[in-house]
Coordinates of C-alpha atoms in Angstrom, one line a residue:
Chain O
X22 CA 60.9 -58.6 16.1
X23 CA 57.8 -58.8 18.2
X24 CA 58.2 -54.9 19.7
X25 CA 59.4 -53.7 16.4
X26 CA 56.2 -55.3 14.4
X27 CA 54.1 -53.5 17.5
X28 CA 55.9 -50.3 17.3
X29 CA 55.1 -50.2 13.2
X30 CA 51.4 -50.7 14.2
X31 CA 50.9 -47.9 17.0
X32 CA 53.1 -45.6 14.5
X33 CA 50.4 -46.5 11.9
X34 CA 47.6 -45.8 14.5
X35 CA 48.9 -42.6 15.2
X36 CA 49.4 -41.7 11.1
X37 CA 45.5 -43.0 10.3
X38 CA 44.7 -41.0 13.2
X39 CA 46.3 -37.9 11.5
X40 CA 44.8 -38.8 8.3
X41 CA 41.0 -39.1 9.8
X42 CA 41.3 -35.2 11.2
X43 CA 41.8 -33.9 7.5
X44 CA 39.3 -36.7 6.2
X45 CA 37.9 -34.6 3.7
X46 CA 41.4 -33.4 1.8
X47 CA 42.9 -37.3 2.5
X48 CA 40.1 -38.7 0.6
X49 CA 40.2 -36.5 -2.3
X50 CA 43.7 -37.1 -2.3
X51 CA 43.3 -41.0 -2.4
X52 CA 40.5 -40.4 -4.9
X53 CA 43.0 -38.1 -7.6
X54 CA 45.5 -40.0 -7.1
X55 CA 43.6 -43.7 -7.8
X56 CA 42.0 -42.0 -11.0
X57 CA 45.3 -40.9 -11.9
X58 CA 46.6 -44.6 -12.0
X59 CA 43.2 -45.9 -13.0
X60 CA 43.8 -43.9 -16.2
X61 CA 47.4 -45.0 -17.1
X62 CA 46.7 -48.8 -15.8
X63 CA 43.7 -48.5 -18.6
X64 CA 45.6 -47.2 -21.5
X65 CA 48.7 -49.5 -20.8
X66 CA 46.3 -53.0 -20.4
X67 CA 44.4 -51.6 -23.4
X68 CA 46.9 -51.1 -25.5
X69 CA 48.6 -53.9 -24.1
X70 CA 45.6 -56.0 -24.9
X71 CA 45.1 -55.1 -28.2
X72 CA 48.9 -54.8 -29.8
X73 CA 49.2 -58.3 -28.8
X74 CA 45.3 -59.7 -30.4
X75 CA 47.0 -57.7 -33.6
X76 CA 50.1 -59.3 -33.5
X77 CA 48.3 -63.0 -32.9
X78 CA 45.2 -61.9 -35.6
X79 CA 47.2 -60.6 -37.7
X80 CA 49.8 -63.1 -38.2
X81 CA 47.3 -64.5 -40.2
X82 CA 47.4 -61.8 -42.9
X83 CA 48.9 -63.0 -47.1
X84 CA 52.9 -62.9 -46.7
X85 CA 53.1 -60.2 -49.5
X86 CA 50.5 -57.9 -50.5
X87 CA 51.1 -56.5 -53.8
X88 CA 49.8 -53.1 -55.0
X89 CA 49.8 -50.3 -57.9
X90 CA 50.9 -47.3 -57.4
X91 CA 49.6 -44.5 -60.2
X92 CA 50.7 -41.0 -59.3
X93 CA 51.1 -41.7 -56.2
X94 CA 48.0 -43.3 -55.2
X95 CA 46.5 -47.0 -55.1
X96 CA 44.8 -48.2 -58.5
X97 CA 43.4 -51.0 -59.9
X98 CA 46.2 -54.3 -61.1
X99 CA 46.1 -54.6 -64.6
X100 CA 45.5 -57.9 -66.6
X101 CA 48.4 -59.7 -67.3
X102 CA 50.3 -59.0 -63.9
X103 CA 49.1 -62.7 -61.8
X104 CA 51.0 -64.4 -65.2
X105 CA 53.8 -62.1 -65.1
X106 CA 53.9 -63.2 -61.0
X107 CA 53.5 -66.8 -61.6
X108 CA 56.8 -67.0 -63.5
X109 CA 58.9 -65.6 -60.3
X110 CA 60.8 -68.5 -58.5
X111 CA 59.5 -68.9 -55.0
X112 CA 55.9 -67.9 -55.4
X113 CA 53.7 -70.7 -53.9
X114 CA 50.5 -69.2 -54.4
X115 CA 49.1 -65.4 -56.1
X116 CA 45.8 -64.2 -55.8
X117 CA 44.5 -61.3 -57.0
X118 CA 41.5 -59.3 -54.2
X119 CA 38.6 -57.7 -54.8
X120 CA 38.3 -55.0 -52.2
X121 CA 37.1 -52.0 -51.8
X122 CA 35.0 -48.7 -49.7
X123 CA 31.6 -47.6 -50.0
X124 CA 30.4 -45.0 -48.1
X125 CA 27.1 -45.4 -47.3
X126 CA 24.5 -42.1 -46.6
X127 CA 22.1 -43.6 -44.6
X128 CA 23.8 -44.6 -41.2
X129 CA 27.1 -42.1 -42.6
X130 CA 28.7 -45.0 -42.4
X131 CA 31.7 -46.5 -44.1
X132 CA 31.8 -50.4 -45.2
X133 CA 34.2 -52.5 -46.9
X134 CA 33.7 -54.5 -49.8
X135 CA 34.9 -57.5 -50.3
X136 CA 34.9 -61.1 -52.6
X137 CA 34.6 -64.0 -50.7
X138 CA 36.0 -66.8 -53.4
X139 CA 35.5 -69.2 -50.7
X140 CA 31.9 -68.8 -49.7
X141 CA 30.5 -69.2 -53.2
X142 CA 27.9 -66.6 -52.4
X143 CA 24.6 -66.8 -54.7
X144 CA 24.6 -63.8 -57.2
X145 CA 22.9 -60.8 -55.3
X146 CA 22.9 -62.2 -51.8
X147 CA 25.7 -60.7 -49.2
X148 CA 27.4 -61.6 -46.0
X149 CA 27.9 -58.6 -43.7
X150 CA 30.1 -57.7 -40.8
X151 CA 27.8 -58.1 -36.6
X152 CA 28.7 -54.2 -36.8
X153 CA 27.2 -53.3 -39.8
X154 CA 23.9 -55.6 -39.0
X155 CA 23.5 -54.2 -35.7
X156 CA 24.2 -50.1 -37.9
X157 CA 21.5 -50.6 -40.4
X158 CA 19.3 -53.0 -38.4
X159 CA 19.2 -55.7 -40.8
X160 CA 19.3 -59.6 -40.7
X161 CA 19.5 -62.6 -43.1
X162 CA 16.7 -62.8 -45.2
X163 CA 16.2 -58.8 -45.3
X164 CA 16.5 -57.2 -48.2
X165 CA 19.5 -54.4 -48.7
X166 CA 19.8 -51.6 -51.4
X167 CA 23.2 -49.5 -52.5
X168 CA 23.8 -46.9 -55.0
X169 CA 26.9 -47.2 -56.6
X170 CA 29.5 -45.0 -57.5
X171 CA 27.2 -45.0 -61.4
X172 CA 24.2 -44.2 -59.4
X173 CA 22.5 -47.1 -60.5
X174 CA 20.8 -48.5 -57.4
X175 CA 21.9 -52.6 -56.4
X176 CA 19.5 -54.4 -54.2
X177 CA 20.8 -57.6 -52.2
X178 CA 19.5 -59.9 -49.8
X179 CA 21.4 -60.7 -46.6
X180 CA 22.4 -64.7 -46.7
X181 CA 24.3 -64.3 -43.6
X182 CA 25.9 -62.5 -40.9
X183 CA 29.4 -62.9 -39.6
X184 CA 29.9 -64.3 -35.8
X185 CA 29.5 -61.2 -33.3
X186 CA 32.5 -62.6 -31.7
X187 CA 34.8 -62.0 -34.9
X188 CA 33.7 -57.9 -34.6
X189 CA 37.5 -57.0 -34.4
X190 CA 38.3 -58.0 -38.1
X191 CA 34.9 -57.8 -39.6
X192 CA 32.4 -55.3 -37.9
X193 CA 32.2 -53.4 -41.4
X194 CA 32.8 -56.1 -43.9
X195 CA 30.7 -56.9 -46.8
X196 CA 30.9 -60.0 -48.7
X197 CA 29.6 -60.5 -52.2
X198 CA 30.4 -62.4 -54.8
X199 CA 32.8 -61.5 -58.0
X200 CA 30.2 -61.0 -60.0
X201 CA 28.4 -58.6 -58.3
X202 CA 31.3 -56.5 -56.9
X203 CA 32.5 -55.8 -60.6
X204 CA 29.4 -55.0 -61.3
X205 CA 28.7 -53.0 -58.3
X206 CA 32.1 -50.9 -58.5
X207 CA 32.5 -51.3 -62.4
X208 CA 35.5 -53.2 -62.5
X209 CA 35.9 -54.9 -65.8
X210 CA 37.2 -58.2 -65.5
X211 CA 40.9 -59.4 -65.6
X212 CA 41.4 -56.1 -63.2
X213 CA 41.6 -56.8 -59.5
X214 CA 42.3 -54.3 -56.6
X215 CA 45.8 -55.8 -55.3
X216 CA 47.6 -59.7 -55.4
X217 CA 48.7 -61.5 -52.2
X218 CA 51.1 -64.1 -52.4
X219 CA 52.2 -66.9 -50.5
X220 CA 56.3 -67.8 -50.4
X221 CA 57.1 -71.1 -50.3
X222 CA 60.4 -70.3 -48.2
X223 CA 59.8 -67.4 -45.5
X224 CA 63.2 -67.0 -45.7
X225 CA 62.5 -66.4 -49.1
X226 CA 59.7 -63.1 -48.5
X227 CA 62.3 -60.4 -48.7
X228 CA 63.9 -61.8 -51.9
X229 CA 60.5 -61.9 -53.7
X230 CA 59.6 -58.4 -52.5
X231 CA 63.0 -57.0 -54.0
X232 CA 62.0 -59.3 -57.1
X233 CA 58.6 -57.4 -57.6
X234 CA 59.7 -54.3 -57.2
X235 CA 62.4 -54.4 -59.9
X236 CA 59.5 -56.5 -62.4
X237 CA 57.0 -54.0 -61.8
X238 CA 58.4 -50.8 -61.3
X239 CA 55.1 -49.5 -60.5
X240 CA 53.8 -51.5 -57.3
X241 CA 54.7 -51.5 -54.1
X242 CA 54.8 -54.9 -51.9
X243 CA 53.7 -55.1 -48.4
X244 CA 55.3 -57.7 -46.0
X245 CA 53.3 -59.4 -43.3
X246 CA 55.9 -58.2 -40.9
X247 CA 55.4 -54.2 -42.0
X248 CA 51.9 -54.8 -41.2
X249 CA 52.5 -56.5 -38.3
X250 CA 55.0 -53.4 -37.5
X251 CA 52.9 -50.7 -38.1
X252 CA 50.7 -52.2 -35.9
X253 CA 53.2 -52.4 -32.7
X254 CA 54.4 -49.1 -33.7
X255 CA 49.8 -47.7 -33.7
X256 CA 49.7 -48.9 -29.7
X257 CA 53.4 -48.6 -28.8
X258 CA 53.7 -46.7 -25.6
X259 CA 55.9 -43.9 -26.8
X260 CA 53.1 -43.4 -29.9
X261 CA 50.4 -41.0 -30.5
X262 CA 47.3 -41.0 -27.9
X263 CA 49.0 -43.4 -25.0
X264 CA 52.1 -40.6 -25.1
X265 CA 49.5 -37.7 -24.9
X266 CA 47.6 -38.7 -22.0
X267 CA 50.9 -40.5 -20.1
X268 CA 52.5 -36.9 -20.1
X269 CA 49.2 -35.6 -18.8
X270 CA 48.5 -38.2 -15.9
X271 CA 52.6 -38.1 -15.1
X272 CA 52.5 -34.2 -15.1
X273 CA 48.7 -34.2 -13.0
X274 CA 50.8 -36.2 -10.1
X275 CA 53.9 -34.3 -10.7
X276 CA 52.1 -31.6 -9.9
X277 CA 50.3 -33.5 -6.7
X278 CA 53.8 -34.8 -5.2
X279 CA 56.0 -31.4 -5.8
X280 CA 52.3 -29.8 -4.1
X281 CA 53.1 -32.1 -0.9
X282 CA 57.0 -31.9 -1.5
X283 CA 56.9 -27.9 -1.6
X284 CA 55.5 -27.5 2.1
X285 CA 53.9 -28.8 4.3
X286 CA 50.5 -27.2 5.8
X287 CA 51.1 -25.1 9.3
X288 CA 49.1 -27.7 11.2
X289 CA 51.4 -30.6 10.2
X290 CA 54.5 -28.6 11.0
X291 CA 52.6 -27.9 14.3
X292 CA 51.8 -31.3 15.2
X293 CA 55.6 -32.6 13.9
X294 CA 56.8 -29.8 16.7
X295 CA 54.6 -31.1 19.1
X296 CA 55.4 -34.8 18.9
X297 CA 59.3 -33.8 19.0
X298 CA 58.8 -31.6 22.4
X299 CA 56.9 -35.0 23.7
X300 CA 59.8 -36.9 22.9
X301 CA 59.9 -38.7 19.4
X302 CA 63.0 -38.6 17.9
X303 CA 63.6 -37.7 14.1
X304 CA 63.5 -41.4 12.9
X305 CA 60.0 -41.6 14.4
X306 CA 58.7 -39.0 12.1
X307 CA 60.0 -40.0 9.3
X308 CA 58.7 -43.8 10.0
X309 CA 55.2 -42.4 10.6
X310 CA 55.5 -40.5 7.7
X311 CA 57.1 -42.9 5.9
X312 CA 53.9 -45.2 6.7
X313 CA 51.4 -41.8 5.4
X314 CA 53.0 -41.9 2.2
X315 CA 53.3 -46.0 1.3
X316 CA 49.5 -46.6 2.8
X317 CA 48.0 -44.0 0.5
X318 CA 50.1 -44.4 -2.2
X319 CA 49.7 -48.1 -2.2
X320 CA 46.4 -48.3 -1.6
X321 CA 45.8 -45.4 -4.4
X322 CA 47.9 -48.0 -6.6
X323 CA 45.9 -51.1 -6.1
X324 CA 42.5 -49.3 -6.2
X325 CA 43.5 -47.4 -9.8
X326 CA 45.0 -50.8 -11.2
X327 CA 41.9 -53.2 -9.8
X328 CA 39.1 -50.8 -11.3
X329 CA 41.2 -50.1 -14.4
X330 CA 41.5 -54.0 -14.7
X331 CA 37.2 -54.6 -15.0
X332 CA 37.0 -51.4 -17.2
X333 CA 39.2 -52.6 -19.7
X334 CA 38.3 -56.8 -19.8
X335 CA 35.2 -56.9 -18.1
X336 CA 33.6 -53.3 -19.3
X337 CA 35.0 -53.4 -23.2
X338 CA 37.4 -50.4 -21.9
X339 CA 34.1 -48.5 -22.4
X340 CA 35.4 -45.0 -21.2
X341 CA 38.3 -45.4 -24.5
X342 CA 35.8 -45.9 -27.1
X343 CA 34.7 -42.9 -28.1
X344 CA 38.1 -41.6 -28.2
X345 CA 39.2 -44.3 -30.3
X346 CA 35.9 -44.1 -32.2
X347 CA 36.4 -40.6 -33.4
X348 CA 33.6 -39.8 -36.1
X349 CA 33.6 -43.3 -37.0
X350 CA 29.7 -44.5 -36.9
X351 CA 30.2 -48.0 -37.6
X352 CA 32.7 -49.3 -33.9
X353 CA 33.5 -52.6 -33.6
X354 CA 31.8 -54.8 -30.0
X355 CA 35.1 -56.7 -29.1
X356 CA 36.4 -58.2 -25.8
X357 CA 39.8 -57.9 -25.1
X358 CA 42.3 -61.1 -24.4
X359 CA 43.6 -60.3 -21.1
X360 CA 47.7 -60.2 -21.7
X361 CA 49.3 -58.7 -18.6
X362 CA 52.7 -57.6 -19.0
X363 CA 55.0 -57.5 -15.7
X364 CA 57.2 -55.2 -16.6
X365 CA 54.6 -52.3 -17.5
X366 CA 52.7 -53.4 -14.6
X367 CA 56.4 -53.1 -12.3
X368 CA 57.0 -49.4 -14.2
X369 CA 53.7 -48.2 -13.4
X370 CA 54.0 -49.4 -9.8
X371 CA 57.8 -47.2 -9.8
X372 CA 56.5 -44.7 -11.3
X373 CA 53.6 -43.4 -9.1
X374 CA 53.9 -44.9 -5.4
X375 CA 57.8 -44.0 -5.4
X376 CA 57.9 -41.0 -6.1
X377 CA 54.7 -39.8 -4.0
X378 CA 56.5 -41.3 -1.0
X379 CA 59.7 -39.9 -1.4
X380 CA 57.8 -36.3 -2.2
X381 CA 56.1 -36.8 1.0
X382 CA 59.7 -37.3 3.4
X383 CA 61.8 -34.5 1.9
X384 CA 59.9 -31.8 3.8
X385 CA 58.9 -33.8 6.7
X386 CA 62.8 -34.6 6.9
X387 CA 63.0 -30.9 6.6
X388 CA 61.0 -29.9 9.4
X389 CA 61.5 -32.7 12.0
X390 CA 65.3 -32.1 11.9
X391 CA 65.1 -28.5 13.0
X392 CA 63.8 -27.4 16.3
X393 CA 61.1 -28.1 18.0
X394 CA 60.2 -24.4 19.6
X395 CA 60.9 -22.8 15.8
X396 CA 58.7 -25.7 14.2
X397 CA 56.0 -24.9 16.2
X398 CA 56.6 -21.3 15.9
X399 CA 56.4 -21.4 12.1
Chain P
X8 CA 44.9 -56.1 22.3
X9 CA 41.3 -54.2 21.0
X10 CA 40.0 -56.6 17.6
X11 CA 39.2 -52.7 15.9
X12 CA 42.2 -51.1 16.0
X13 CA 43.1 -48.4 12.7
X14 CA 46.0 -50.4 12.1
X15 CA 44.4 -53.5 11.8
X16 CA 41.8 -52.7 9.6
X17 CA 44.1 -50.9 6.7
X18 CA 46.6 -53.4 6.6
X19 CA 43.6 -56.2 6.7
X20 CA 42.1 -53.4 3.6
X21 CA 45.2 -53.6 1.8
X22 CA 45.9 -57.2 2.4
X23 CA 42.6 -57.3 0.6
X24 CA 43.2 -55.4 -2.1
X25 CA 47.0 -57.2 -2.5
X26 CA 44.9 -60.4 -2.8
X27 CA 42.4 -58.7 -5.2
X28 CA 45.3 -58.0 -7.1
X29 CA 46.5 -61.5 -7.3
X30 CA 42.9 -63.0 -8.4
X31 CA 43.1 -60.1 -11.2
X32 CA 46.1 -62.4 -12.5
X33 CA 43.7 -65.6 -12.5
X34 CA 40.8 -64.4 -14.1
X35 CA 43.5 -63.0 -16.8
X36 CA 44.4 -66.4 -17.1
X37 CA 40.7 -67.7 -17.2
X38 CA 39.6 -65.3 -19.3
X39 CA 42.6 -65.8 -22.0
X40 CA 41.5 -68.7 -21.7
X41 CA 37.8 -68.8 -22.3
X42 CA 38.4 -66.2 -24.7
X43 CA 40.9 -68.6 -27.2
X44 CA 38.4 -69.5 -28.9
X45 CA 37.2 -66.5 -30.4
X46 CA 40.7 -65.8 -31.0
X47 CA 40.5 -68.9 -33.2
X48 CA 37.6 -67.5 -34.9
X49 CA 38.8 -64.3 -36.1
X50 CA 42.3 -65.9 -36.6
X51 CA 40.5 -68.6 -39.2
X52 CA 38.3 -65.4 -40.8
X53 CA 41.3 -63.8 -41.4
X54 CA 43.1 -66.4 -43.2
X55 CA 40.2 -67.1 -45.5
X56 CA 39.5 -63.7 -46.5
X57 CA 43.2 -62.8 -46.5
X58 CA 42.4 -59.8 -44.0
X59 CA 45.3 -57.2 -43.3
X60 CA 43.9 -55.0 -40.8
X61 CA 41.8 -54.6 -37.9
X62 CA 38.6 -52.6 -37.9
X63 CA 39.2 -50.2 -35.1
X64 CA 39.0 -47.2 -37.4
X65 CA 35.9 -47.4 -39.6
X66 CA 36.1 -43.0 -40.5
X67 CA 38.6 -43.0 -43.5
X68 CA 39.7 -45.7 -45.5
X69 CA 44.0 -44.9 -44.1
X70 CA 42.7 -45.7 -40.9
X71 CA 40.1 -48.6 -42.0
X72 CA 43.5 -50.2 -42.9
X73 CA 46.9 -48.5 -42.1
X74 CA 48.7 -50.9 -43.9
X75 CA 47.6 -50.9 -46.7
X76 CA 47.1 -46.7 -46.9
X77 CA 48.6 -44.6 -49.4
X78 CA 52.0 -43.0 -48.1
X79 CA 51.0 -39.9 -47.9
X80 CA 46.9 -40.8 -47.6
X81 CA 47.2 -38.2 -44.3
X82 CA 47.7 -35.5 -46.6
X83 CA 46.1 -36.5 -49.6
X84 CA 44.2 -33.2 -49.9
X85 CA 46.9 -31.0 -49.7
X86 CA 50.7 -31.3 -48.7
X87 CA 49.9 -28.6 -45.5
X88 CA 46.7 -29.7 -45.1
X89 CA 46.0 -30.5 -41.4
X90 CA 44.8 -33.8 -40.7
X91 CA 41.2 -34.3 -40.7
X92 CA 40.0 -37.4 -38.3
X93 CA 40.4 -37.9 -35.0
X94 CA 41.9 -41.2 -35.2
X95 CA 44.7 -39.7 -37.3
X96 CA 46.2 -38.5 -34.1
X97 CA 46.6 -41.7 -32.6
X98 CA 47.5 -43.1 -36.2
X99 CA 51.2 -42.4 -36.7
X100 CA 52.8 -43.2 -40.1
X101 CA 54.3 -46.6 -39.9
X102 CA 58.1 -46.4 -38.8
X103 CA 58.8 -48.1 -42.2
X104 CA 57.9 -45.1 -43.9
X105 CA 60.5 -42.9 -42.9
X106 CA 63.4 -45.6 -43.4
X107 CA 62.7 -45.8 -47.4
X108 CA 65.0 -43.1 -48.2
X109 CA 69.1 -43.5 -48.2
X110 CA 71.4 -41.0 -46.9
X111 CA 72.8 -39.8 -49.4
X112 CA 74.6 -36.8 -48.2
X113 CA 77.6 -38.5 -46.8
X114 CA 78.5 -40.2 -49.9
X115 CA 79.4 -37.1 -51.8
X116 CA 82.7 -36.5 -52.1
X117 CA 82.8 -33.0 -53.1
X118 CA 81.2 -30.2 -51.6
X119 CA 78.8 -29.3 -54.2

């Protein structure tokens, strides 16, 4: 075991050897090829990350969300619909939101509004989103002035701003009370912008949904578990963005192994000659080559994963923002939850130091099988 | 046997890096951990205020909240228009969206 362990180690001398004479190429090598796995490893932890803080926020969200549909589009519930709710069997609780967008000039910026029952805000003071704050550079006690959709101009004063830490659900959020936002939007009263429900039997959820969709011919109820879908579905791997640049990074090393697979340079079909007119045999070869391909494809690995790993929990994934930012002004400060998932981290691991190893033996197989005098020949 | 041989220093390198790679799974576990609490926060925010989305996508209010988006708020403008915000690409439709219609084809009996 001893001379086998000592005969891995000089054929690794002999390959780092190899390696140091084209330094220059090697490195950038190792360099592509760790930025090529630091770039998937991102987007997979991200997205990782994140589908499961939605699944665990989100499970938070009303059962059933209930809106109206006119022509198509969202609009306003109409008195007389919470009563007409109340009398379905099931229905624990119904309340109807106050909720709405306002785009605001200044920063270009778009908030939402919404009625906090709970916080029993005074009439024309407003809790605001960290994001927001940090947008328009305010703080509590500063005043705050809108023009609404009328064009008459609302001034509030900030009574509050919501934890930093909650930036993920609340960066743009706008509290106010009822009052205010039907005055602000000009919503009479009675009218509300959609109802969430609470089932006493979650069993139960589907049956109510089919139950308010027959009553009220024009709504359309949202489950908890369609949000919670559409969420999984917004940072699946096979979806949007993550697809787009996994196709790129797989075809950017496809392109790198079928490079090294396709040939291989004169001066490494020279030296294979020479070390076969010396006296290695083929299996020698191979096993230094073998130990070429797993060093730098392993060490490419664990370099891509490590720094991908700080960008994306210790960094705020700060190279993703601005794509997931797009023309947004208003971006959420969040940290990620770390949630490593094996598997991904297993496929990842398959999918870019396997096949860069096996790209680099087919040719040296090639070569150190055929002759030495017509290897060295080319 | 010289202390500085190549050999000895990658594999001690990547022995470094295969440990590296183990603490990353500890201070996942440390920082899942330290960041619970948070978690708890914005978990207790969104229960009061009956929140249904996340605010990733502040540009248009269909990806402010997905869920709760028109069905066809991508092409509100115009059926062929093109869609105009950047996060629209990473937004697909939710999957629920193209089960709501039955196949009906199947069911007819006679050709029409």
């Amino acid at each position: 075991m001893n001379v086998w362990i000592e005969k891995q180690k000089y054929l690794i001398d002999f390959t780092l050897a190899s390696l140091a004479r084209r330094k220059a190429k090697n490195l950038g090598l190792l360099l592509v090829y760790s930025l090529i796995v630091f770039l998937l490893a991102s987007v997979m932890l991200f997205t990782h990350a994140l589908r499961q803080a939605a699944n665990e926020l989100l499970a938070g969200a009303p059962e059933i969300v209930l809106q109206r549909m006119v022509a198509g589009r969202h609009d306003l519930i109409p008195p007389g619909y919470l009563e007409r709710i109340a009398r379905l069997r099931g229905v624990l609780e119904k309340q109807g939101r106050l909720w709405g967008y306002y785009y605001d000039p200044v920063v270009k910026a778009n908030y939402t509004f919404m009625v906090a029952d709970d916080r029993l805000l005074a009439p024309g003071t407003l809790v605001v989103g960290a994001g927001l704050a940090r947008t328009r550079g305010v703080a509590p006690g500063n005043l705050i002035s809108f023009r609404a959709y009328s064009g008459k101009l609302f001034t509030f004063s900030i009574a509050d701003i919501l934890p930093a830490k909650s930036e993920l659900v609340s960066a743009d959020l706008v509290l106010l009370g009822e009052a205010d936002f039907r005055a602000f939007f000009d919503i009479p009263p009675g009218h509300y912008t959609d109802i969430t429900l609470r089932v006493a039997n979650p069993l139960e959820v589907r049956n109510i949904a089919s139950k308010l969709a027959q009553q009220f011919p024009d709504s359309r109820p949202i489950l908890r578990e369609e949000i919670l879908r559409t969420y999984d579905s917004i940072f699946s791997w096979r979806e949007g963005i993550v697809l787009a640049l996994a196709t790129l990074a797989l075809l950017a090393f496809a392109i790198l192994a079928w490079e090294k697979a396709s040939g291989l340079s004169a001066d490494e079909r020279r030296e294979i000659g020479i070390l076969k007119a010396i006296g290695w045999d083929t299996g020698d070869v191979l096993r230094m080559k073998f130990w070429e391909g797993a060093m730098l494809s392993l060490s490419a690995f664990l370099l891509g994963y490590l720094a991908a790993y700080l960008h994306v929990f210790h960094f705020s994934a700060s190279l993703l923002a601005p794509v997931l930012k797009g023309w947004a002004v208003l971006y959420p400060r969040f940290e990620l939850s770390p949630v490593i998932d094996g598997l991904q981290v297993t496929t990842l691991f398959f999918f870019t130091v396997f096949p860069y190893a096996a790209a680099t033996l087919v040719p040296i197989w090639r070569a150190a099988i055929s002759d030495p005098d017509a290897v060295m020949r080319g | 046997m010289p202390v500085s041989r190549p050999s000895h220093l990658a594999l001690g390198l990547l022995c470094c890096c295969s440990a590296l790679f183990a603490v990353s799974l500890v201070d996942a576990a440390r920082l899942r951990q330290q960041r619970a609490g948070s978690g708890q926060e914005m978990l207790a925010l969104v229960r009061q205020l009956q929140l249904t989305d996340l605010c990733l996508f502040t540009e248009a209010r269909y990806t402010r909240h997905p869920s709760q988006a028109d069905l066809h708020s991508a092409f509100q403008d115009h059926p062929l228009a093109l869609e105009h915000f950047p996060s629209g690409s990473l937004l697909l439709p939710p999957a629920t969206l193209s089960g709501h219609h039955e196949r009906l084809d199947r069911e007819t009996e006679v050709p029409d």
